[in-house]
Short mmCIF file of C-alpha atoms in Angstrom, two decimals:
data_model
loop_
_atom_site.label_atom_id
_atom_site.label_comp_id
_atom_site.label_asym_id
_atom_site.label_seq_id
_atom_site.Cartn_x
_atom_site.Cartn_y
_atom_site.Cartn_z
CA MET M 1 -8.52 35.10 4.54
CA CYS M 2 -10.97 33.36 1.76
CA LYS M 3 -9.81 36.50 -0.80
CA ASP M 4 -6.50 34.56 -0.55
CA TYR M 5 -7.59 31.43 -1.36
CA ARG M 6 -9.92 32.89 -4.63
CA GLU M 7 -7.09 34.76 -5.93
CA ILE M 8 -4.52 32.09 -5.48
CA ARG M 9 -6.79 29.72 -7.12
CA GLN M 10 -7.50 31.99 -9.96
CA ASP M 11 -4.00 31.99 -10.68
CA ILE M 12 -3.45 28.44 -10.59
CA THR M 13 -6.42 27.76 -12.86
CA GLN M 14 -5.05 30.47 -15.23
CA GLY M 15 -1.58 28.96 -15.33
CA ARG M 16 0.06 31.85 -13.21
CA THR M 17 2.07 29.46 -11.27
CA ALA M 18 4.83 31.77 -10.19
CA GLU M 19 2.38 34.61 -8.96
CA ALA M 20 0.38 31.78 -7.18
CA MET M 21 3.61 30.60 -5.37
CA GLU M 22 4.72 34.22 -4.27
CA LYS M 23 1.37 34.47 -2.55
CA LEU M 24 1.22 31.24 -0.85
CA ASP M 25 5.03 31.76 0.60
CA ALA M 26 4.11 35.09 1.91
CA ALA M 27 0.61 33.97 3.39
CA LEU M 28 2.51 30.81 5.00
CA VAL M 29 4.95 33.01 6.59
CA SER M 30 2.56 34.37 8.75
CA ARG M 31 -0.07 31.26 8.75
CA PRO M 32 2.17 28.01 8.72
CA ALA M 33 -0.38 25.95 9.85
CA ASP M 34 -3.07 26.58 7.12
CA ALA M 35 -4.05 23.29 5.57
CA THR M 36 -5.50 24.68 2.67
CA LEU M 37 -2.41 27.04 1.98
CA HIS M 38 -0.67 23.92 1.84
CA TYR M 39 -2.82 22.23 -0.28
CA LEU M 40 -3.16 25.02 -2.69
CA ARG M 41 1.05 25.36 -2.83
CA GLY M 42 0.68 21.37 -3.54
CA ASN M 43 -1.73 21.96 -6.32
CA VAL M 44 0.66 24.61 -7.94
CA PHE M 45 3.86 21.84 -7.64
CA ARG M 46 1.16 19.48 -9.48
CA LYS M 47 0.58 21.88 -12.21
CA GLN M 48 4.30 22.61 -12.77
CA GLY M 49 5.03 18.64 -13.17
CA ARG M 50 6.74 18.39 -9.65
CA TRP M 51 4.96 15.45 -8.20
CA SER M 52 7.11 14.66 -5.20
CA ASP M 53 6.89 18.23 -4.06
CA ALA M 54 3.06 18.23 -4.50
CA ILE M 55 2.81 14.98 -2.37
CA ASN M 56 4.68 16.46 0.25
CA CYS M 57 2.54 19.50 0.34
CA TYR M 58 -0.35 17.18 0.41
CA LEU M 59 0.95 15.35 3.28
CA ALA M 60 1.59 18.13 5.09
CA ALA M 61 -1.93 19.52 4.71
CA GLU M 62 -3.37 16.19 5.89
CA ALA M 63 -0.83 16.32 8.98
CA ILE M 64 -2.58 19.73 9.64
CA ASP M 65 -6.36 18.88 8.70
CA PRO M 66 -7.15 14.96 7.98
CA GLU M 67 -10.38 15.96 6.17
CA SER M 68 -8.42 18.57 3.87
CA PRO M 69 -9.24 17.94 0.21
CA ALA M 70 -5.43 17.38 0.07
CA ALA M 71 -6.05 13.83 1.13
CA GLU M 72 -8.16 13.21 -1.92
CA ALA M 73 -5.47 14.89 -4.02
CA ARG M 74 -2.60 12.96 -2.80
CA ALA M 75 -4.76 9.40 -3.12
CA MET M 76 -5.22 10.39 -7.00
CA LEU M 77 -1.65 10.84 -7.38
CA ASP M 78 -0.74 7.58 -5.62
CA ASP M 79 -3.44 6.09 -7.98
CA ILE M 80 -1.54 7.53 -10.81
CA PHE M 81 1.96 6.44 -10.10
CA ALA M 82 0.76 3.04 -9.16
CA PHE M 83 -0.81 2.25 -12.46
CA TYR M 84 0.73 0.78 -15.23
CA ASN M 85 -0.40 -1.55 -18.33
CA LYS M 86 1.41 -4.81 -18.87
CA ASP M 87 0.16 -4.73 -22.05
CA MET M 88 2.13 -1.51 -23.40
CA TYR M 89 5.39 -3.50 -22.50
CA ASN M 90 7.54 -4.29 -25.44
CA GLN M 91 5.85 -2.03 -28.24
#
């Protein structure tokens, strides 16, 4: 299992999101309750700019394992979306 995670993380880091997603989809068929796989899938979506899909994956990972790093990743995205700068209006 760790080898799978390592390969997928490497694909994500190197921008090979399609390859990472193929590996994740295949792994999730046999291990649908694996919080790490859902977290990594969220990372792929985040890298692709698919924010709502990323959040949904992070929420799925949190539902399986509340201590998952997905909780921090989701909170980070929530903070990004909640931020706004009033000084930038009307410029």
